[in-house]
PDB file of C-alpha atoms in Angstrom:
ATOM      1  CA  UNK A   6       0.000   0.000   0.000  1.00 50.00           C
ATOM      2  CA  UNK A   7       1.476   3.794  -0.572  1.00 49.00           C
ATOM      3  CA  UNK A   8       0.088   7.208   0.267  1.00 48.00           C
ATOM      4  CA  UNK A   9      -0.523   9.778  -1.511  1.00 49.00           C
ATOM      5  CA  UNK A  10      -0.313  13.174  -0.538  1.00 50.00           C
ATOM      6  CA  UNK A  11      -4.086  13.808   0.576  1.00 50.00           C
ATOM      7  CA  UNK A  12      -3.599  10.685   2.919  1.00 48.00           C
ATOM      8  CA  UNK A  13      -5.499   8.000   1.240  1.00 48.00           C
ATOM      9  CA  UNK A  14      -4.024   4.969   0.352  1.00 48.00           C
ATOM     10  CA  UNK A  15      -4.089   3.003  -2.683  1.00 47.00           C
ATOM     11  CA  UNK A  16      -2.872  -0.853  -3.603  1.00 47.00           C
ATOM     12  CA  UNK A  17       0.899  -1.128  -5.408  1.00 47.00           C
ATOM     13  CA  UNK A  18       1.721  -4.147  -7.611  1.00 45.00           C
ATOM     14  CA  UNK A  19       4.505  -6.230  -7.387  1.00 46.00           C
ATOM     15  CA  UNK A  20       7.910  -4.599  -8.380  1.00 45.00           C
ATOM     16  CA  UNK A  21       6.165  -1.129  -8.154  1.00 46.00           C
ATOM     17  CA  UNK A  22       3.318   1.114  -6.768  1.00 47.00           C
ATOM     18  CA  UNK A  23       0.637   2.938  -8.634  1.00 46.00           C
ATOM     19  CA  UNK A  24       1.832   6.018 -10.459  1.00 49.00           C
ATOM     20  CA  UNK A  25       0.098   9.267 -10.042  1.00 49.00           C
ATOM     21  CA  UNK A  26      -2.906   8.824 -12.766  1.00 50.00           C
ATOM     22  CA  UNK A  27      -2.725   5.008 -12.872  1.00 50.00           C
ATOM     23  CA  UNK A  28      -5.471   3.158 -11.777  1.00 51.00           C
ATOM     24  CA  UNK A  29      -5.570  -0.402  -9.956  1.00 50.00           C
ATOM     25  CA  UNK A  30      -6.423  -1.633 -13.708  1.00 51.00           C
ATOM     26  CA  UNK A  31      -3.417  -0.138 -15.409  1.00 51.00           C
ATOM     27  CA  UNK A  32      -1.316  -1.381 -12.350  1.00 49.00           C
ATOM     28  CA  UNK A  33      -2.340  -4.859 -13.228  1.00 50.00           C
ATOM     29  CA  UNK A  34      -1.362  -4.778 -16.488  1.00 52.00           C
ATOM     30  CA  UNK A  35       1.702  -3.233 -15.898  1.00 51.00           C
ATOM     31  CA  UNK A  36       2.677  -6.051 -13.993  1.00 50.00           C
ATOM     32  CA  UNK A  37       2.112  -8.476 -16.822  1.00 48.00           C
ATOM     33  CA  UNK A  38       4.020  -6.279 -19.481  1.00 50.00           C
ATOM     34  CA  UNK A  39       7.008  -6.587 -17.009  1.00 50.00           C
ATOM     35  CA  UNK A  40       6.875  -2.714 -16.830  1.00 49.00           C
ATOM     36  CA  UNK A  41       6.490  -1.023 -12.785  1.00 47.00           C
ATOM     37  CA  UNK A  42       3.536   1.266 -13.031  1.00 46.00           C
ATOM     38  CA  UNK A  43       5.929   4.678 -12.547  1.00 48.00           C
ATOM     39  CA  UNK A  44       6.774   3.415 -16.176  1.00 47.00           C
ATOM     40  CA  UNK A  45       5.415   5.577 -19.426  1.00 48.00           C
ATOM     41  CA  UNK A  46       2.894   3.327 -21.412  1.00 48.00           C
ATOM     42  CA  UNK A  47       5.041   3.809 -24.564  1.00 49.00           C
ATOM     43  CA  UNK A  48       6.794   0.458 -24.084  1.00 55.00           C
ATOM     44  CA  UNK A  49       4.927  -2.981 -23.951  1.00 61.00           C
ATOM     45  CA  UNK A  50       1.085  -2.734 -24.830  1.00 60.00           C
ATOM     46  CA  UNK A  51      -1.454  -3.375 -22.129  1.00 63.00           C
ATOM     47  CA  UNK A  52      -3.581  -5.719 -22.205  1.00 54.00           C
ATOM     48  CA  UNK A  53      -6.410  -2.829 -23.638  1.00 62.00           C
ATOM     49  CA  UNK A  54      -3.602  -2.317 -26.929  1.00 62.00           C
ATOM     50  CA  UNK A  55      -3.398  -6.286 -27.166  1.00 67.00           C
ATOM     51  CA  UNK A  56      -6.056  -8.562 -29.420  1.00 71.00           C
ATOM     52  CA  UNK A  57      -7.723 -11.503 -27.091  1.00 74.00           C
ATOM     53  CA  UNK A  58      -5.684 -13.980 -28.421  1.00 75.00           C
ATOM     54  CA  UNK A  59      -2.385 -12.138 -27.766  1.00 74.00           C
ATOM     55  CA  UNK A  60      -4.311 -11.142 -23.861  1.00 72.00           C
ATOM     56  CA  UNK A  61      -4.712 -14.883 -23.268  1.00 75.00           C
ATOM     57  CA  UNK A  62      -1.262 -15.513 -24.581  1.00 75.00           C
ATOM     58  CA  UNK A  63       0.199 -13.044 -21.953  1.00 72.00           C
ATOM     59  CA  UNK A  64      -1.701 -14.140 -18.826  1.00 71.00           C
ATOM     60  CA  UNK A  65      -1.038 -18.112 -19.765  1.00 70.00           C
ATOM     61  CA  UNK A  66       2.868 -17.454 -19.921  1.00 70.00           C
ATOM     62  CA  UNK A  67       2.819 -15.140 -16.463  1.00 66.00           C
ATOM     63  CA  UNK A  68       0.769 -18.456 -15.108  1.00 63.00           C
ATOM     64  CA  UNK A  69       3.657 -20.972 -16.287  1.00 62.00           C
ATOM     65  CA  UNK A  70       6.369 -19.181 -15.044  1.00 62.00           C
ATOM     66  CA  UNK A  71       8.384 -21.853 -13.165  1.00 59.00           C
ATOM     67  CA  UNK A  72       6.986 -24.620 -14.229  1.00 63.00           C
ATOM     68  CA  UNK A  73       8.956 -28.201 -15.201  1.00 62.00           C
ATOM     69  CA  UNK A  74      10.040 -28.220 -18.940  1.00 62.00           C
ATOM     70  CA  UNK A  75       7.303 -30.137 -21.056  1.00 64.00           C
ATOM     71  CA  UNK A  76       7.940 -34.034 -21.496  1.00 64.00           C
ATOM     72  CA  UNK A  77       8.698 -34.944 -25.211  1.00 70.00           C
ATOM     73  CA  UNK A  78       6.921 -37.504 -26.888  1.00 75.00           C
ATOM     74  CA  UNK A  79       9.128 -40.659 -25.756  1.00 80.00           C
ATOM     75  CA  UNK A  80       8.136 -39.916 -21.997  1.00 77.00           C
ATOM     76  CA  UNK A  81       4.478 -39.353 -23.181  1.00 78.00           C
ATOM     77  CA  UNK A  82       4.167 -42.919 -24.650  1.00 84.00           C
ATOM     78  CA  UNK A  83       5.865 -44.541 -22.478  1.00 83.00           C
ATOM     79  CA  UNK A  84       3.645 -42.959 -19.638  1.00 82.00           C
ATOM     80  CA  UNK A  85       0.677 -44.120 -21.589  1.00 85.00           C
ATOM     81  CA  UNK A  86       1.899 -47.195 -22.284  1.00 89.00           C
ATOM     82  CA  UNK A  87       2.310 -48.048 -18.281  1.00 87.00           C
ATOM     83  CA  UNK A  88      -1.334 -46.933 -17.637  1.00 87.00           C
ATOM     84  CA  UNK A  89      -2.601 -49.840 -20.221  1.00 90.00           C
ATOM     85  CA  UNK A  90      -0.361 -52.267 -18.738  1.00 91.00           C
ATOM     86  CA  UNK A  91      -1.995 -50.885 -15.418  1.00 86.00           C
ATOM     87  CA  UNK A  92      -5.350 -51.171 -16.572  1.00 88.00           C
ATOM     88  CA  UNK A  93      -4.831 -54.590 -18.343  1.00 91.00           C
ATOM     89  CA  UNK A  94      -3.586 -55.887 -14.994  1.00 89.00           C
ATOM     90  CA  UNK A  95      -6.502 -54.647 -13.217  1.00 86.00           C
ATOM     91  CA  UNK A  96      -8.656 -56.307 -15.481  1.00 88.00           C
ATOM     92  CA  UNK A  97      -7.129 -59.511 -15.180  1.00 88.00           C
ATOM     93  CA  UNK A  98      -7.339 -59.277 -11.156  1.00 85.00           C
ATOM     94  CA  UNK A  99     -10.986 -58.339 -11.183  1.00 84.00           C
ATOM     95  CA  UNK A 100     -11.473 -61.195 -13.418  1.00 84.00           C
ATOM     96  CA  UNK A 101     -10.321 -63.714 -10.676  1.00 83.00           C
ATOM     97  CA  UNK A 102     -12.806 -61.398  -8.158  1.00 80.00           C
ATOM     98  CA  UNK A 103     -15.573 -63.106 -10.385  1.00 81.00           C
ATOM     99  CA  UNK A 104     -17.616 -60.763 -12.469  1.00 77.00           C
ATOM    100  CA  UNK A 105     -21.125 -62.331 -11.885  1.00 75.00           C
ATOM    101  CA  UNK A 106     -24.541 -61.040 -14.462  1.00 73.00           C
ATOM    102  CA  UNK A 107     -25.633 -57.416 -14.462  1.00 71.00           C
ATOM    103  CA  UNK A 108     -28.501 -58.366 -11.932  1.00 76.00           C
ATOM    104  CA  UNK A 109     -25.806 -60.054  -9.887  1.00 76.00           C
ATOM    105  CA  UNK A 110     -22.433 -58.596  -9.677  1.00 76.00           C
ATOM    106  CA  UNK A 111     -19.719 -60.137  -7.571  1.00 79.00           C
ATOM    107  CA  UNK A 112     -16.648 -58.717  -6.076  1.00 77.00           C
ATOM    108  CA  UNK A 113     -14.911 -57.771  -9.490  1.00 81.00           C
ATOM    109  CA  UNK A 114     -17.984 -56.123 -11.305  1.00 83.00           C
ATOM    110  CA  UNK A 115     -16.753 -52.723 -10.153  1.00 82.00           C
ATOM    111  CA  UNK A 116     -12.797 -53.190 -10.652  1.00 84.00           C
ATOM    112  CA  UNK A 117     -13.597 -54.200 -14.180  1.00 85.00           C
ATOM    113  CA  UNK A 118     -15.599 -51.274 -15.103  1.00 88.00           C
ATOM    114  CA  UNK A 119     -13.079 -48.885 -13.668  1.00 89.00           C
ATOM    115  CA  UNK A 120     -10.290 -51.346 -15.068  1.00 89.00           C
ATOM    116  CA  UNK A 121     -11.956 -51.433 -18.719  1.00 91.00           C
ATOM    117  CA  UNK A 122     -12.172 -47.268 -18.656  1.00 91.00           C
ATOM    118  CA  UNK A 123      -8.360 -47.265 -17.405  1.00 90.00           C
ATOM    119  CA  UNK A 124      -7.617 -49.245 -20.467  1.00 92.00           C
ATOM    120  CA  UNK A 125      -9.326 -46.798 -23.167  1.00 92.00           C
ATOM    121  CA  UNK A 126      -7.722 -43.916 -21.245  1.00 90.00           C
ATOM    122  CA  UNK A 127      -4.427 -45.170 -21.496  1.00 89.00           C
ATOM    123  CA  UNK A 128      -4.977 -45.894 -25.176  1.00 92.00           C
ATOM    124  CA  UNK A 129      -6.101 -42.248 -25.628  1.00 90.00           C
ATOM    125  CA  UNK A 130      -3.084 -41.045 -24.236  1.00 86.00           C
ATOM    126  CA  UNK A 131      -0.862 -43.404 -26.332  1.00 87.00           C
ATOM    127  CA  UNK A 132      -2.748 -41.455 -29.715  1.00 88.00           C
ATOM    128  CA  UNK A 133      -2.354 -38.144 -28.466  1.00 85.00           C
ATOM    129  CA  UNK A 134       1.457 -38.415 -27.321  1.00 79.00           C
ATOM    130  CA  UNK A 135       2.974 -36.897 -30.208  1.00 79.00           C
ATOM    131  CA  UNK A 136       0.631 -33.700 -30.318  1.00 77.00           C
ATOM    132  CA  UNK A 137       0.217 -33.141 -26.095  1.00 73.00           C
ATOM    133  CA  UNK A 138       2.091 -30.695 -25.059  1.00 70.00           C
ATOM    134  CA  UNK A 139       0.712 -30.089 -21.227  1.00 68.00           C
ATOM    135  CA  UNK A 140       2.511 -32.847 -19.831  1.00 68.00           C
ATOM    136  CA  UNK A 141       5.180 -31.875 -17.509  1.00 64.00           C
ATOM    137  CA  UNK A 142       8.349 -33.571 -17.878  1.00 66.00           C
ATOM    138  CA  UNK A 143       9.571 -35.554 -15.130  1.00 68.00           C
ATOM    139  CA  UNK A 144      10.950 -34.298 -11.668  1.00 67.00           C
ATOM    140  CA  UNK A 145      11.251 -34.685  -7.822  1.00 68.00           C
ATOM    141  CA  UNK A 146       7.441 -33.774  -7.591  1.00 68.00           C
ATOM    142  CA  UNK A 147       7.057 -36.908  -9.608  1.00 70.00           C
ATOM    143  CA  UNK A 148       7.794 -39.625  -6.981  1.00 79.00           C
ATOM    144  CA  UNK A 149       5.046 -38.489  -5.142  1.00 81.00           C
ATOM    145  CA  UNK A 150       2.724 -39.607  -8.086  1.00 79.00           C
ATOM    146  CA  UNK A 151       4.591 -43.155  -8.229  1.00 80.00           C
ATOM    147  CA  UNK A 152       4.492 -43.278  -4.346  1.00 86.00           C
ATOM    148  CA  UNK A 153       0.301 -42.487  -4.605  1.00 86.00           C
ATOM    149  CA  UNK A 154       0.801 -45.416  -7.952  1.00 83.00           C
ATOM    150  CA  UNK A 155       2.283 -47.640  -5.358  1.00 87.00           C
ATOM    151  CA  UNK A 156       0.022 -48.021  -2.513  1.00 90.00           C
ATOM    152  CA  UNK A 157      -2.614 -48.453  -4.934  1.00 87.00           C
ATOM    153  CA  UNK A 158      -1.363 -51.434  -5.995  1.00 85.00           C
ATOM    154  CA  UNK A 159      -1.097 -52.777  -2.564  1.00 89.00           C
ATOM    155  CA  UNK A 160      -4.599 -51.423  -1.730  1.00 90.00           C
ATOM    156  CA  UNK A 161      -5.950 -53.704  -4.631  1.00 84.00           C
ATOM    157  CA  UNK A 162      -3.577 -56.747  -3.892  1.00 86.00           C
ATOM    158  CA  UNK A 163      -4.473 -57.102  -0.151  1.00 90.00           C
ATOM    159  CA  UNK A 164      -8.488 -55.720  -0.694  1.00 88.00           C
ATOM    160  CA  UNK A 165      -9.621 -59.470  -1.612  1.00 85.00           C
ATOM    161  CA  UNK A 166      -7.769 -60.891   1.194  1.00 89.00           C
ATOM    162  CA  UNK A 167      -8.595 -59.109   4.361  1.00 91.00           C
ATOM    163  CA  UNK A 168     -11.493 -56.675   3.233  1.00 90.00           C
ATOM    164  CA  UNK A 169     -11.244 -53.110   2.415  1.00 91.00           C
ATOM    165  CA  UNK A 170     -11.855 -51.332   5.222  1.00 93.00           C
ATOM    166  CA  UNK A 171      -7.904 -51.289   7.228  1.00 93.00           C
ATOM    167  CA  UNK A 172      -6.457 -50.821   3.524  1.00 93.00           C
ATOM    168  CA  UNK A 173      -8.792 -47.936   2.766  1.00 94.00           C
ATOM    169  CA  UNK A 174      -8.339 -46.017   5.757  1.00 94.00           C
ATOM    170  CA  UNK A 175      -4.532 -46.589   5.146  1.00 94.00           C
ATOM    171  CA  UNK A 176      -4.285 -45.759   1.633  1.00 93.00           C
ATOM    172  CA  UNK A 177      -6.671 -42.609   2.507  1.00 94.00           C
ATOM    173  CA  UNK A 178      -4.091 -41.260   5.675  1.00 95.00           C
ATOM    174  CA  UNK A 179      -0.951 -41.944   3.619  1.00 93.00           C
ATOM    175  CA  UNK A 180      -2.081 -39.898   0.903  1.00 91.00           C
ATOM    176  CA  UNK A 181      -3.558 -37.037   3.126  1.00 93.00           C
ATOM    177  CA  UNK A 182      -0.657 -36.802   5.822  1.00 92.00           C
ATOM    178  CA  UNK A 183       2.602 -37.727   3.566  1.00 89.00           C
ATOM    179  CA  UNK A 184       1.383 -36.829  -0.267  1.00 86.00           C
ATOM    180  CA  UNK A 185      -0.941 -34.002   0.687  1.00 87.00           C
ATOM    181  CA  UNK A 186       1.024 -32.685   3.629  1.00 88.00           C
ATOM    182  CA  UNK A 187      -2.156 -32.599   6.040  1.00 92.00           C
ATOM    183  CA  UNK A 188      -2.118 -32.002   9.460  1.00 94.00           C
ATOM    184  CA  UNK A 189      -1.897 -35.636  11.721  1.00 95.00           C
ATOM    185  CA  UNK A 190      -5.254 -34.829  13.336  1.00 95.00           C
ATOM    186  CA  UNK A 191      -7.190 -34.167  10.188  1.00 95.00           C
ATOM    187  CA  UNK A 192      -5.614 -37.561   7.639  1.00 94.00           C
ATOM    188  CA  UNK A 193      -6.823 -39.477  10.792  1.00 95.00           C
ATOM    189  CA  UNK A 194     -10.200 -38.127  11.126  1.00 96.00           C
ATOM    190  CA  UNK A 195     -10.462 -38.023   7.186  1.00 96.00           C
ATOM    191  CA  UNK A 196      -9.387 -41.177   7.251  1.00 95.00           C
ATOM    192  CA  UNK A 197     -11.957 -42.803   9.090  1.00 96.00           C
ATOM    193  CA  UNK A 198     -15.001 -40.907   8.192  1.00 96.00           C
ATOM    194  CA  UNK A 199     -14.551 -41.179   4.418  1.00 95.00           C
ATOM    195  CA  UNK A 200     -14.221 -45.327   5.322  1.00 95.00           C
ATOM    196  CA  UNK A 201     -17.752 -45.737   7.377  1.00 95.00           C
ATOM    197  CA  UNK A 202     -19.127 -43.137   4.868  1.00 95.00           C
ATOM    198  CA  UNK A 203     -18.184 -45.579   2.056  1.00 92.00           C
ATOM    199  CA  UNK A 204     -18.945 -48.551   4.310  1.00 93.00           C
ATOM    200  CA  UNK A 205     -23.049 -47.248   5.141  1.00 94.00           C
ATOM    201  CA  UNK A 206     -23.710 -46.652   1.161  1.00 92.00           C
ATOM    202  CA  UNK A 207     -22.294 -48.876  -0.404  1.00 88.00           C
ATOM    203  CA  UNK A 208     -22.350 -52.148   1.971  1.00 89.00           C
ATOM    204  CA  UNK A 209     -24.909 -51.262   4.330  1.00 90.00           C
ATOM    205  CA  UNK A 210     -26.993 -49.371   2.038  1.00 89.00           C
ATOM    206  CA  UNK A 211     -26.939 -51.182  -1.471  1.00 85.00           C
ATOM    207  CA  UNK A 212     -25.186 -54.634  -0.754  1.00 84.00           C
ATOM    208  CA  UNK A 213     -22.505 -53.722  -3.176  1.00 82.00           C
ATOM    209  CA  UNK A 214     -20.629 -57.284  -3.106  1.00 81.00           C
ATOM    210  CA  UNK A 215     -16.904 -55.527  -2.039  1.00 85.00           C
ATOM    211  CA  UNK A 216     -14.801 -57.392   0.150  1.00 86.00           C
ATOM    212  CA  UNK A 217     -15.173 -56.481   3.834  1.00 88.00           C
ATOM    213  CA  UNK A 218     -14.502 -57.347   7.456  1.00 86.00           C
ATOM    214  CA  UNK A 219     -17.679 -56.670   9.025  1.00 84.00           C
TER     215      UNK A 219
END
């Protein structure tokens, strides 16, 4: 905030303050034309000088500033490629669940679904690889996306053995308190509430055939 000389105050903008004459709109965009707003307007157009496309252009590169470099092709198929493999081996595991009819599903009526969609996404992806260019190219940040990969996987390899409900609350805190950075008391109550909330609908409620405990 600055002063002027009749005591009122008025907002700055990063790297500057408002010039005498400027209003908080012309501040703005002199903070994306990487001018101060003391600056003449003679240099970079504002946003008002600047076609839509060219305005949208602007604000989308001030938004990526910092971002990872985008992944190339290679890393785009080959990310593709591991979510079919994924999907293919979730549709063979809900296959030993047993599928069941449409009237009566069984344990792997749900996983296949989910498992079939996986599949056609992945497939998607594996067309598009050449021409996406939004995909961020690997970095640290990215082990927390393999580490959230990998306790899925044990999720669905120990849910058919011992039920869902002590994975579910597990998988749920791990990715709350250590992926999501949340606070100990909130993954725990989280945790649990999102288990007996999933518990009353869809056991207690509509007899969805999922493996459980109680």
């Amino acid at each position: 905030m600055t002063s002027a000389p009749d005591g009122t105050r008025s907002a700055g903008v990063p790297g500057g303050r408002v010039a005498a004459g400027d209003t908080p709109r012309q501040a703005g965009e002199a903070a994306l034309s990487g001018r101060t707003a003391d600056e003449p307007h003679g240099g970079e157009p504002t946003l008002d000088e600047l076609s839509l496309e060219e305005a949208i252009q602007r604000v989308e590169e001030v938004e990526h500033e910092g971002r990872p470099p985008a992944a190339g092709p290679l890393s785009n198929a080959l990310i593709a490629a591991a979510v079919v493999a994924l999907g293919i081996a979730a549709l063979i595991g809900s296959a030993r669940l047993g599928l069941g009819t449409v009237r009566s599903p069984e344990s792997g009526t749900w996983p296949l679904l989910v498992s079939a969609v996986l599949v056609v996404l992945g497939l998607g992806l594996l067309a598009t690889a050449r021409r996406t260019t939004d995909a961020e190219r690997f970095s640290g940040a990215s082990w927390l996306v393999l580490a959230g990969l990998a306790t899925m996987i044990g999720f669905v390899a120990v849910i058919s053995i011992i039920g869902f409900e002590i994975p579910a609350t597990l998988l749920t805190f791990v990715w709350l308190r250590f992926l999501g950075r949340e606070g100990w008391r909130t993954s725990i109550v989280t945790s649990l509430a999102v288990v007996v909330a999933f518990y009353l609908v869809f056991v207690a409620a509509l007899s969805v055939p999922i493996p459980h405990l109680f």
